[in-house]
Coordinates of N, CA, C and O in Angstrom, one line a residue:
F104 N 39.0 -120.4 75.3 CA 38.4 -121.1 75.4 C 37.6 -122.0 76.0 O 39.1 -122.9 76.4
T105 N 36.4 -122.1 76.7 CA 36.4 -123.8 77.3 C 35.3 -124.4 77.2 O 35.1 -123.8 75.3
S106 N 35.8 -125.9 76.6 CA 35.1 -127.2 76.1 C 33.2 -126.0 75.7 O 33.4 -126.5 74.6
S107 N 33.2 -125.5 76.1 CA 31.6 -125.5 76.0 C 32.0 -124.3 75.0 O 30.8 -124.2 74.4
E108 N 32.0 -123.1 75.4 CA 32.1 -122.0 74.5 C 33.4 -122.7 73.0 O 32.9 -122.1 71.7
Y109 N 33.8 -124.0 72.8 CA 34.2 -124.7 71.1 C 33.3 -125.1 70.6 O 32.6 -125.1 70.0
L110 N 31.8 -125.7 71.8 CA 31.0 -126.2 71.1 C 29.7 -125.1 70.6 O 29.2 -126.3 69.6
K111 N 29.3 -124.3 70.5 CA 28.3 -123.3 71.1 C 29.7 -122.5 69.3 O 29.0 -122.7 68.1
V112 N 30.9 -122.7 68.9 CA 31.6 -122.1 68.1 C 31.5 -122.5 66.6 O 31.4 -122.9 65.7
A113 N 31.5 -124.4 66.8 CA 31.6 -125.7 66.1 C 30.0 -125.4 65.4 O 29.6 -126.5 64.9
Y114 N 29.3 -124.8 66.8 CA 27.5 -125.6 66.3 C 27.0 -124.1 64.8 O 27.0 -124.9 63.9
R115 N 28.0 -123.0 65.6 CA 27.4 -122.2 64.6 C 28.5 -122.3 63.5 O 27.6 -122.2 62.6
Y116 N 29.8 -122.9 63.3 CA 30.3 -122.9 61.4 C 29.5 -124.3 60.7 O 29.0 -123.9 59.9
L117 N 28.9 -125.3 61.3 CA 28.3 -125.8 61.4 C 26.7 -126.2 60.5 O 26.2 -126.4 59.3
V118 N 26.7 -125.2 61.1 CA 24.6 -124.4 61.1 C 24.8 -123.9 59.2 O 24.6 -123.6 58.6
K119 N 25.9 -122.6 59.8 CA 26.2 -122.2 58.9 C 26.6 -123.4 57.8 O 26.5 -122.6 56.3
T120 N 27.6 -123.4 57.9 CA 27.8 -124.8 56.1 C 26.1 -125.6 56.2 O 26.4 -125.2 55.0
L121 N 25.8 -125.6 56.8 CA 24.5 -126.3 56.7 C 23.6 -125.4 54.9 O 22.9 -125.8 54.2
E122 N 23.5 -123.9 55.9 CA 22.8 -123.5 54.8 C 23.7 -123.3 53.0 O 22.7 -122.7 52.7
I123 N 25.3 -123.0 53.5 CA 25.3 -122.9 52.4 C 25.6 -123.7 51.1 O 25.2 -124.5 50.6
L124 N 25.5 -125.2 52.0 CA 25.0 -126.3 51.2 C 23.4 -126.6 50.8 O 23.4 -126.9 50.0
E125 N 22.7 -126.1 51.5 CA 21.6 -126.0 50.9 C 20.6 -125.3 49.7 O 20.5 -125.4 49.3
T126 N 21.9 -123.6 50.0 CA 21.3 -122.8 48.5 C 22.5 -123.2 47.7 O 21.4 -123.3 46.5
G127 N 23.6 -124.5 47.7 CA 24.3 -124.2 46.8 C 24.1 -125.9 46.1 O 23.7 -125.8 44.6
L128 N 22.8 -126.3 46.6 CA 23.5 -127.7 46.8 C 21.6 -128.2 46.8 O 21.1 -129.5 45.8
G129 N 20.7 -127.6 47.4 CA 19.6 -128.2 47.5 C 19.3 -129.1 49.0 O 20.2 -129.5 49.3
S130 N 17.7 -129.0 48.6 CA 17.6 -130.1 49.8 C 17.6 -131.1 50.4 O 17.3 -132.0 51.3
N131 N 17.7 -132.6 49.2 CA 17.6 -133.2 48.7 C 18.8 -133.6 48.0 O 19.4 -134.7 47.5
H132 N 20.2 -133.7 49.2 CA 21.4 -133.9 48.6 C 22.0 -134.5 50.0 O 21.8 -134.2 51.3
Q133 N 22.9 -135.7 49.9 CA 23.5 -137.0 50.7 C 24.6 -135.6 52.2 O 24.8 -135.8 53.0
S134 N 24.7 -135.0 51.6 CA 25.7 -133.9 52.5 C 24.5 -133.4 53.3 O 25.5 -132.3 54.9
I135 N 23.9 -132.9 53.5 CA 22.6 -132.2 53.8 C 21.8 -132.7 55.5 O 22.1 -133.1 56.3
G136 N 22.1 -134.5 55.0 CA 22.3 -135.7 56.2 C 23.1 -136.0 56.9 O 23.1 -136.0 58.4
S137 N 24.8 -135.7 56.3 CA 25.2 -136.1 56.8 C 25.6 -134.5 57.4 O 26.5 -134.9 59.1
S138 N 26.4 -133.1 57.9 CA 25.7 -131.9 58.5 C 24.5 -132.2 59.1 O 25.3 -131.7 60.2
C139 N 23.2 -132.2 59.2 CA 22.5 -132.3 60.1 C 22.7 -133.7 61.5 O 22.8 -133.1 62.1
L140 N 23.9 -134.9 61.1 CA 24.2 -135.2 62.1 C 24.9 -135.0 62.5 O 25.0 -135.1 63.8
A141 N 26.2 -134.5 62.3 CA 27.1 -133.2 62.7 C 26.9 -132.3 64.2 O 27.7 -132.4 65.0
I142 N 25.8 -132.0 63.0 CA 25.5 -130.6 64.3 C 24.6 -131.6 65.5 O 25.0 -131.5 66.3
A143 N 23.8 -132.5 64.9 CA 23.5 -133.7 66.5 C 24.1 -134.1 67.2 O 24.1 -133.7 68.8
S144 N 25.1 -134.2 66.8 CA 26.8 -134.5 67.7 C 27.5 -133.8 68.4 O 27.4 -134.1 69.1
V145 N 27.7 -132.2 67.5 CA 28.0 -131.6 68.1 C 27.2 -130.9 69.6 O 27.3 -130.7 71.0
Q146 N 26.0 -131.6 69.2 CA 24.9 -130.9 70.2 C 24.3 -132.5 71.4 O 24.2 -131.5 72.6
N147 N 25.1 -133.3 70.8 CA 25.1 -133.9 72.2 C 25.8 -133.6 73.4 O 25.5 -133.9 74.1
L148 N 27.5 -134.1 72.2 CA 28.4 -133.7 73.0 C 28.0 -132.2 74.5 O 28.8 -132.0 75.4
A149 N 27.0 -131.3 74.1 CA 27.1 -129.4 74.3 C 25.5 -130.4 75.4 O 25.0 -129.7 76.2
N150 N 25.3 -131.9 75.8 CA 24.3 -132.3 76.4 C 22.7 -131.8 76.3 O 22.0 -131.1 77.3
D151 N 23.0 -130.6 75.2 CA 21.4 -130.8 74.8 C 20.9 -131.5 74.3 O 20.8 -131.5 72.7
L152 N 19.6 -132.6 74.6 CA 19.9 -133.7 73.9 C 18.2 -133.8 72.8 O 18.2 -134.2 72.3
A153 N 16.9 -131.9 73.3 CA 16.6 -131.9 72.7 C 16.6 -131.5 71.4 O 16.1 -131.9 70.2
D154 N 17.3 -130.8 71.1 CA 18.2 -130.6 70.0 C 18.8 -131.7 69.4 O 18.8 -131.2 68.4
T155 N 19.7 -132.2 69.8 CA 19.9 -133.7 70.0 C 18.9 -134.1 68.5 O 19.7 -134.4 67.8
R156 N 17.2 -134.9 68.7 CA 16.3 -135.6 68.6 C 16.5 -134.5 67.2 O 16.6 -135.1 66.3
E157 N 16.3 -133.1 67.3 CA 15.5 -132.3 66.1 C 16.7 -133.2 65.0 O 16.6 -133.4 64.0
W158 N 17.6 -132.4 65.2 CA 19.1 -133.1 64.2 C 19.4 -133.8 64.0 O 18.8 -134.4 62.2
L159 N 18.5 -135.4 64.4 CA 19.2 -136.9 64.3 C 17.8 -136.6 63.6 O 17.8 -137.4 62.1
V160 N 16.3 -136.2 63.7 CA 14.8 -136.2 62.5 C 15.0 -135.4 61.9 O 14.7 -136.5 60.7
N161 N 15.8 -134.7 61.7 CA 15.9 -134.0 60.5 C 17.4 -134.8 59.4 O 16.4 -134.8 58.1
S162 N 18.4 -135.5 60.4 CA 19.4 -135.7 59.3 C 18.4 -137.3 58.2 O 18.6 -137.5 57.6
L163 N 17.6 -137.7 59.2 CA 17.0 -139.9 59.1 C 16.0 -138.9 57.6 O 15.9 -139.3 56.3
R164 N 15.0 -138.1 58.4 CA 14.0 -137.3 56.7 C 14.7 -136.9 55.6 O 14.7 -137.2 54.5
N165 N 16.2 -136.2 55.5 CA 17.0 -135.6 54.3 C 16.9 -137.6 54.5 O 17.5 -137.9 53.0
M166 N 17.9 -138.3 54.8 CA 18.6 -139.2 53.6 C 18.2 -140.3 53.6 O 18.0 -140.7 52.8
E167 N 16.4 -140.3 53.7 CA 15.4 -141.7 53.7 C 15.0 -141.2 52.2 O 14.2 -142.4 51.6
R168 N 15.0 -140.0 51.7 CA 14.8 -139.0 50.3 C 15.5 -139.7 49.7 O 15.6 -139.0 48.2
L169 N 16.6 -139.6 50.0 CA 17.8 -140.3 48.7 C 17.8 -141.1 47.9 O 16.9 -141.9 48.2
Q170 N 18.6 -141.4 47.0 CA 18.6 -142.5 45.8 C 20.1 -142.7 45.2 O 20.1 -141.1 44.8
P171 N 21.0 -143.6 45.8 CA 20.0 -144.6 46.3 C 20.3 -143.9 48.4 O 20.9 -143.9 48.6
V172 N 20.0 -145.0 48.7 CA 19.0 -144.9 49.7 C 20.8 -145.3 50.8 O 20.9 -146.3 51.0
P173 N 21.0 -144.2 51.1 CA 22.5 -144.6 52.6 C 22.0 -145.7 53.6 O 21.4 -144.9 54.5
T174 N 21.4 -146.9 53.2 CA 21.2 -148.0 54.4 C 21.8 -147.9 55.5 O 21.2 -147.7 56.4
G175 N 23.3 -148.0 56.0 CA 23.9 -147.8 56.7 C 23.7 -146.5 57.3 O 24.0 -146.4 58.7
A176 N 24.0 -145.8 56.7 CA 24.2 -144.3 57.5 C 22.9 -143.9 58.5 O 22.4 -143.1 59.7
I177 N 21.3 -144.5 57.7 CA 20.4 -144.1 58.1 C 20.5 -145.1 59.7 O 19.7 -144.6 60.6
A178 N 20.7 -146.4 59.7 CA 20.6 -147.1 60.5 C 21.8 -147.1 61.8 O 21.4 -147.1 63.1
F179 N 22.7 -146.2 61.4 CA 23.1 -145.6 62.3 C 23.4 -144.4 63.1 O 22.5 -144.5 64.2
T180 N 21.7 -143.8 62.3 CA 20.9 -142.5 63.2 C 20.6 -142.7 63.6 O 20.4 -142.5 64.4
Q181 N 19.2 -143.8 63.4 CA 18.3 -145.0 64.2 C 18.9 -145.4 65.4 O 18.4 -144.8 66.6
V182 N 19.9 -146.1 65.2 CA 20.6 -146.3 67.1 C 20.9 -145.0 66.9 O 20.9 -146.0 69.0
Q183 N 21.2 -144.1 66.9 CA 21.7 -143.3 67.7 C 20.4 -142.8 68.5 O 20.5 -142.0 69.7
L184 N 19.2 -142.1 67.5 CA 17.9 -141.6 68.1 C 18.0 -142.6 69.6 O 17.2 -141.6 69.7
S185 N 17.9 -143.1 68.9 CA 16.9 -144.8 70.1 C 18.2 -144.7 70.8 O 16.9 -144.7 72.6
N186 N 19.5 -144.2 71.2 CA 20.2 -143.9 72.7 C 19.5 -142.5 72.7 O 19.4 -142.4 74.1
L187 N 19.3 -141.8 72.0 CA 19.0 -140.9 72.7 C 17.6 -140.6 73.7 O 17.8 -139.8 73.9
L188 N 16.1 -141.2 72.8 CA 15.2 -141.6 73.4 C 15.6 -142.3 74.6 O 14.2 -141.8 75.8
I189 N 16.7 -143.0 74.6 CA 16.8 -143.7 75.8 C 17.2 -143.0 77.3 O 16.5 -142.8 78.5
Q190 N 17.8 -142.2 77.0 CA 18.4 -140.5 77.4 C 17.2 -140.4 78.0 O 17.1 -139.0 78.9
Q191 N 16.3 -139.6 77.3 CA 15.5 -138.9 77.4 C 14.3 -139.4 78.2 O 13.4 -138.8 78.5
G192 N 14.1 -140.8 78.8 CA 12.9 -141.7 79.4 C 12.0 -141.9 78.8 O 11.2 -142.1 78.9
H193 N 12.8 -141.9 77.1 CA 11.0 -142.9 76.5 C 12.1 -144.0 75.9 O 12.2 -144.2 74.8
P194 N 11.8 -145.7 76.5 CA 11.9 -146.7 76.3 C 11.3 -146.7 75.2 O 11.2 -148.1 74.3
Q195 N 9.5 -146.7 75.3 CA 9.2 -146.7 74.3 C 8.8 -146.2 73.2 O 9.1 -147.3 71.7
Q196 N 9.5 -145.3 72.5 CA 9.9 -144.9 71.4 C 10.7 -145.1 70.8 O 11.3 -145.1 70.7
A197 N 11.7 -145.6 71.5 CA 13.2 -146.2 71.4 C 13.0 -147.3 70.8 O 13.6 -147.8 69.4
K198 N 12.1 -148.2 71.1 CA 12.7 -150.1 70.4 C 11.4 -150.0 69.7 O 11.6 -150.6 68.7
L199 N 10.6 -148.5 70.0 CA 10.0 -148.7 68.2 C 10.2 -148.2 66.5 O 11.0 -148.0 65.8
V200 N 11.7 -147.1 67.2 CA 13.2 -146.9 66.4 C 14.1 -147.5 65.9 O 13.7 -148.5 64.7
L201 N 13.8 -148.6 66.6 CA 14.9 -149.5 66.6 C 14.6 -150.9 65.3 O 14.8 -151.4 65.2
E202 N 12.9 -151.1 65.9 CA 12.3 -152.6 65.1 C 11.8 -151.2 64.2 O 12.2 -152.2 62.9
K203 N 12.0 -150.4 63.9 CA 12.0 -149.8 62.3 C 12.6 -149.7 61.5 O 12.9 -150.1 60.6
A204 N 13.9 -149.7 62.3 CA 15.5 -149.8 61.5 C 15.3 -151.4 61.1 O 15.8 -151.5 59.8
A205 N 15.2 -152.1 61.8 CA 14.8 -153.6 61.4 C 14.3 -154.4 60.4 O 14.6 -154.9 59.5
I206 N 13.1 -153.4 60.6 CA 12.0 -154.0 59.4 C 12.0 -153.5 58.1 O 12.8 -154.2 57.6
Y207 N 13.5 -152.0 58.5 CA 13.5 -151.3 56.9 C 14.3 -152.3 56.6 O 14.9 -152.6 55.3
H208 N 15.4 -152.6 57.3 CA 16.8 -153.8 56.9 C 16.0 -154.3 56.7 O 17.2 -154.7 56.0
M209 N 15.7 -155.4 57.3 CA 15.5 -157.3 56.8 C 15.4 -156.8 55.5 O 15.2 -158.0 54.3
E210 N 14.0 -155.9 55.1 CA 13.2 -155.3 53.5 C 14.2 -154.9 52.6 O 14.2 -155.8 51.7
V211 N 15.3 -154.7 52.8 CA 16.3 -153.6 51.9 C 17.2 -155.0 52.0 O 17.6 -156.2 50.5
V212 N 17.6 -156.0 52.8 CA 18.7 -157.3 52.1 C 17.3 -158.1 52.2 O 18.6 -159.2 50.4
T213 N 16.5 -158.7 51.5 CA 15.2 -158.9 51.5 C 15.1 -158.6 49.1 O 15.5 -159.8 48.5
H214 N 14.8 -157.6 49.3 CA 15.1 -157.3 48.1 C 16.7 -157.7 47.5 O 16.4 -157.6 46.1
L215 N 17.8 -157.8 47.8 CA 19.0 -157.7 47.2 C 19.5 -158.9 46.8 O 19.7 -158.8 46.2
I216 N 19.2 -159.1 48.4 CA 19.8 -161.4 48.2 C 18.6 -161.8 46.5 O 19.3 -162.4 45.9
E217 N 17.5 -161.0 46.4 CA 16.5 -161.5 45.5 C 17.1 -161.1 44.0 O 17.2 -161.8 42.8
A218 N 17.2 -159.8 44.0 CA 18.2 -159.5 43.0 C 19.5 -159.9 42.2 O 20.0 -160.5 41.6
Y219 N 20.7 -160.0 43.9 CA 21.8 -160.8 43.3 C 21.6 -161.7 43.1 O 22.3 -162.0 42.1
R220 N 20.9 -162.5 43.2 CA 20.0 -164.8 43.3 C 19.9 -164.7 42.0 O 21.0 -165.3 41.2
I221 N 18.9 -163.6 41.5 CA 18.0 -163.7 40.3 C 19.6 -163.0 39.1 O 19.9 -163.8 38.5
D222 N 20.0 -162.5 39.5 CA 21.2 -161.8 38.6 C 22.2 -162.7 38.2 O 22.9 -162.9 37.1
H223 N 23.4 -163.1 39.4 CA 23.9 -164.3 39.3 C 23.9 -165.3 38.6 O 23.5 -166.0 37.5
K224 N 22.1 -166.0 38.5 CA 21.9 -167.5 37.9 C 21.7 -166.8 36.8 O 21.1 -167.2 36.1
N225 N 21.4 -165.4 36.8 CA 21.3 -164.8 34.7 C 22.4 -165.1 34.6 O 22.8 -164.9 33.1
K226 N 23.4 -164.6 35.2 CA 24.8 -164.8 34.3 C 25.7 -166.0 33.4 O 25.7 -166.8 33.2
S227 N 24.5 -166.7 35.3 CA 25.9 -168.7 35.2 C 24.4 -168.8 34.2 O 24.8 -170.1 33.7
N228 N 23.4 -169.2 33.9 CA 22.4 -169.7 32.5 C 22.4 -168.6 32.0 O 21.9 -169.1 30.7
A229 N 23.2 -167.6 30.8 CA 23.2 -167.1 29.8 C 23.4 -167.4 28.9 O 22.2 -167.3 27.8
N230 N 23.5 -168.7 29.4 CA 24.1 -169.4 27.7 C 23.0 -170.7 27.2 O 21.9 -170.2 26.3
R231 N 22.1 -171.0 28.7 CA 20.9 -172.0 28.2 C 20.1 -171.2 27.9 O 19.3 -172.0 26.7
L232 N 19.7 -169.7 28.5 CA 18.6 -169.5 28.8 C 17.9 -169.0 27.3 O 17.4 -167.9 27.3
N233 N 20.0 -168.0 26.4 CA 19.4 -167.2 25.6 C 18.9 -165.9 26.0 O 18.2 -165.4 25.9
V234 N 19.8 -165.6 27.7 CA 19.4 -164.6 28.0 C 21.1 -163.7 28.5 O 21.9 -164.5 28.7
S235 N 20.7 -162.4 27.5 CA 21.4 -161.4 28.0 C 22.2 -160.7 29.1 O 21.4 -161.2 29.9
M236 N 22.3 -160.6 29.5 CA 23.6 -160.0 30.9 C 22.2 -158.4 31.3 O 22.7 -158.7 32.7
N237 N 21.1 -158.0 30.3 CA 20.0 -157.1 30.5 C 19.4 -158.0 31.1 O 18.7 -157.4 31.4
G238 N 19.3 -159.2 31.3 CA 17.8 -160.0 31.5 C 17.1 -159.8 30.5 O 15.7 -160.2 30.8
R239 N 17.1 -160.3 29.4 CA 16.8 -160.0 28.5 C 16.6 -161.2 27.3 O 17.9 -161.4 27.4
G240 N 15.2 -161.8 27.2 CA 16.3 -162.4 26.1 C 16.3 -162.6 24.7 O 15.9 -161.1 24.7
T241 N 16.9 -163.0 23.9 CA 16.7 -162.3 22.5 C 15.6 -162.2 21.7 O 16.0 -161.4 20.5
D242 N 14.7 -163.3 22.2 CA 12.9 -162.2 21.8 C 12.5 -161.1 22.6 O 11.0 -160.7 22.3
G243 N 13.9 -160.8 22.9 CA 13.3 -158.8 23.5 C 12.1 -159.4 24.9 O 11.5 -158.0 25.8
Q244 N 11.6 -160.3 25.7 CA 11.2 -160.6 27.1 C 11.8 -160.5 27.4 O 13.1 -161.1 27.7
S245 N 11.6 -160.5 28.8 CA 11.8 -160.3 30.6 C 12.0 -161.5 31.2 O 11.6 -162.2 30.5
F246 N 13.5 -162.0 30.9 CA 13.9 -162.9 31.8 C 12.4 -163.7 32.6 O 12.7 -162.6 34.2
V247 N 11.3 -164.5 33.2 CA 11.2 -164.6 34.7 C 11.4 -165.6 35.6 O 11.8 -166.7 34.2
P248 N 12.1 -166.1 36.8 CA 12.2 -166.8 36.7 C 11.9 -168.5 37.1 O 10.3 -167.2 37.2
D249 N 12.1 -169.1 37.0 CA 10.8 -170.3 37.3 C 11.0 -171.2 39.1 O 11.9 -170.8 39.4
A250 N 10.7 -172.1 39.4 CA 10.6 -173.0 40.9 C 12.6 -173.5 40.7 O 12.6 -172.9 41.5
E251 N 12.9 -174.1 39.9 CA 14.1 -174.2 39.5 C 14.5 -172.6 39.5 O 16.4 -173.2 41.3
D252 N 14.8 -172.1 39.3 CA 15.8 -170.7 39.1 C 15.7 -170.1 41.0 O 16.5 -169.8 42.3
K253 N 14.4 -170.4 41.8 CA 14.4 -170.0 43.2 C 15.3 -170.5 43.9 O 15.9 -170.1 45.1
M254 N 15.2 -171.6 44.0 CA 16.5 -173.1 44.8 C 17.6 -172.1 44.6 O 18.4 -172.4 45.8
Y255 N 18.2 -171.8 43.7 CA 19.5 -171.2 43.5 C 19.7 -170.0 44.1 O 19.4 -169.0 44.6
T256 N 21.1 -170.8 44.9 CA 21.7 -169.2 46.0 C 22.9 -168.7 45.5 O 24.1 -169.4 46.4
P257 N 23.4 -168.1 45.4 CA 25.1 -167.4 45.2 C 25.5 -167.7 45.8 O 24.4 -167.0 47.6
P258 N 27.0 -167.4 46.6 CA 27.6 -166.7 47.5 C 27.8 -165.2 47.7 O 27.6 -165.3 47.1
I259 N 27.5 -165.0 48.8 CA 27.8 -163.6 48.7 C 29.3 -163.5 49.6 O 29.0 -164.2 51.3
L260 N 29.8 -162.6 48.8 CA 31.3 -162.4 49.1 C 31.5 -161.1 50.7 O 30.7 -160.8 50.5
R261 N 31.9 -162.1 51.7 CA 32.3 -161.1 52.6 C 33.4 -159.2 52.1 O 33.8 -159.0 51.2
N262 N 32.9 -158.6 52.8 CA 33.0 -156.7 52.8 C 32.1 -156.3 51.5 O 32.5 -155.3 50.7
S263 N 31.7 -157.5 50.9 CA 30.6 -156.8 49.6 C 29.5 -156.5 50.9 O 29.4 -156.2 51.6
N264 N 28.7 -155.1 49.6 CA 27.7 -154.2 50.1 C 26.9 -155.2 50.3 O 25.3 -154.6 51.9
L265 N 26.2 -156.1 50.1 CA 25.4 -156.7 50.1 C 25.5 -158.0 51.9 O 24.6 -158.0 52.0
Y266 N 26.7 -157.9 51.6 CA 27.3 -159.0 53.1 C 27.3 -157.9 54.1 O 26.5 -158.1 55.0
T267 N 27.3 -156.7 53.5 CA 27.1 -155.5 54.8 C 25.6 -155.8 55.3 O 25.6 -155.6 56.5
E268 N 24.8 -155.2 54.6 CA 23.3 -155.3 54.7 C 22.9 -155.9 55.1 O 22.3 -156.1 55.8
I269 N 23.1 -157.2 54.8 CA 22.4 -158.5 56.1 C 23.5 -158.8 57.4 O 22.5 -158.6 58.7
Q270 N 24.7 -158.2 58.1 CA 25.1 -158.1 58.4 C 24.7 -157.0 59.5 O 24.3 -157.7 60.7
L271 N 24.1 -155.5 59.1 CA 23.2 -154.7 59.6 C 21.7 -155.3 60.4 O 21.0 -154.8 61.0
A272 N 21.7 -156.4 59.1 CA 19.6 -156.3 59.5 C 19.9 -157.6 60.5 O 19.3 -157.5 61.5
V273 N 21.2 -158.3 60.4 CA 21.5 -159.3 61.9 C 21.8 -158.7 62.6 O 20.5 -159.1 63.9
D274 N 22.1 -157.8 63.1 CA 22.8 -156.8 63.9 C 21.3 -155.6 65.1 O 20.9 -155.9 65.9
L275 N 21.1 -155.5 64.3 CA 18.7 -154.9 64.4 C 18.7 -155.5 64.8 O 17.6 -155.4 65.4
T276 N 18.2 -157.5 64.6 CA 17.3 -158.0 64.9 C 17.6 -159.0 66.5 O 17.3 -159.2 66.5
S277 N 18.6 -158.8 66.8 CA 19.4 -159.6 67.4 C 19.5 -159.6 69.1 O 19.2 -158.5 68.9

């Protein structure tokens, strides 16, 4: 076998695997997005850029529908797509893909930081505010942060999911 023949065999194997996964799991599962990404990698090695692009886009479409959204995998795929677009001579489209990734991840990080901050503020003030760990007061009302609460920013641990998301957003915008 030549390397080209190995790539063709790998491609057929991965496509068949994808078909089996779609039959068993449906089209909205993390394994489907990962399989599309694997197929894109093989096609990229085979230097079939048009097919690689199609599989990367399929992977992105699948991953964007998942809950929870796999932001790290989406960012990786968007960077791969951007690199491919540059190879294909589409630098403006590549830039748009990276900008979309950066905006998306900044929004994710903003929401995560806010939820993290409020959660930690609730935990640290649970006794003072009569707030249970589920964010509801003893009277059943939701905890609403006031101006003093907005100033509180808890430490973010290195290697936590939130830290990883922040680092990803910073990397994409620099």
